[in-house]
Amino acid sequence: MRSIVDLREASSARNSKSLVSKIEERMTKVLSDSGTVRPILSYLISTGGKRLRPLLFIWAAQACAETTGSTL
């Protein structure tokens, strides 16, 4: 069983920043593929708070089981 990540560790902070970068990349890809609804999605993505839920999901997956590239 894997231990829960100590968020006070510098490596955990770097890992979180890396995850947020991956989340932002995915959001940007969705935006570029969106076509007609692009202005609406652009507004929604540019407002804050859209990164916390995916980050919490990934942390929960890491705490409960091994994660894979498809977790994100």
XYZ file of C-alpha atoms in Angstrom, residues 12-63:
52
model
C 5.342 16.978 -3.547
C 5.022 20.651 -4.433
C 6.947 20.089 -7.680
C 4.774 17.064 -8.445
C 1.640 19.140 -7.860
C 2.909 21.873 -10.179
C 3.635 19.233 -12.802
C 0.112 17.842 -12.432
C -1.402 21.321 -12.728
C 0.647 21.847 -15.908
C -0.725 18.604 -17.346
C -4.259 19.631 -16.392
C -3.783 22.996 -18.102
C -2.403 21.280 -21.213
C -5.482 19.049 -21.358
C -7.797 22.045 -20.884
C -6.000 23.891 -23.690
C -6.368 20.870 -25.981
C -10.091 20.693 -25.271
C -10.348 24.409 -25.999
C -8.535 24.072 -29.331
C -10.857 21.221 -30.395
C -14.055 22.982 -29.297
C -15.075 24.827 -32.455
C -18.371 26.685 -32.023
C -18.381 26.885 -28.220
C -14.794 28.123 -28.040
C -15.585 31.638 -26.700
C -17.670 30.166 -23.872
C -15.071 27.543 -22.968
C -12.300 30.125 -23.165
C -14.121 32.279 -20.617
C -14.819 29.326 -18.312
C -11.234 28.064 -18.421
C -9.732 31.510 -17.871
C -11.635 31.946 -14.607
C -10.031 30.402 -11.557
C -10.873 27.205 -9.753
C -10.854 24.764 -12.650
C -7.650 23.037 -11.605
C -8.396 22.043 -8.014
C -10.983 19.321 -8.692
C -8.783 17.420 -11.199
C -5.809 17.776 -8.847
C -7.837 16.383 -5.915
C -8.986 13.494 -8.109
C -5.411 12.614 -9.050
C -4.258 12.838 -5.412
C -7.102 10.519 -4.389
C -6.144 8.062 -7.127
C -2.518 8.150 -5.982
C -3.528 7.594 -2.356
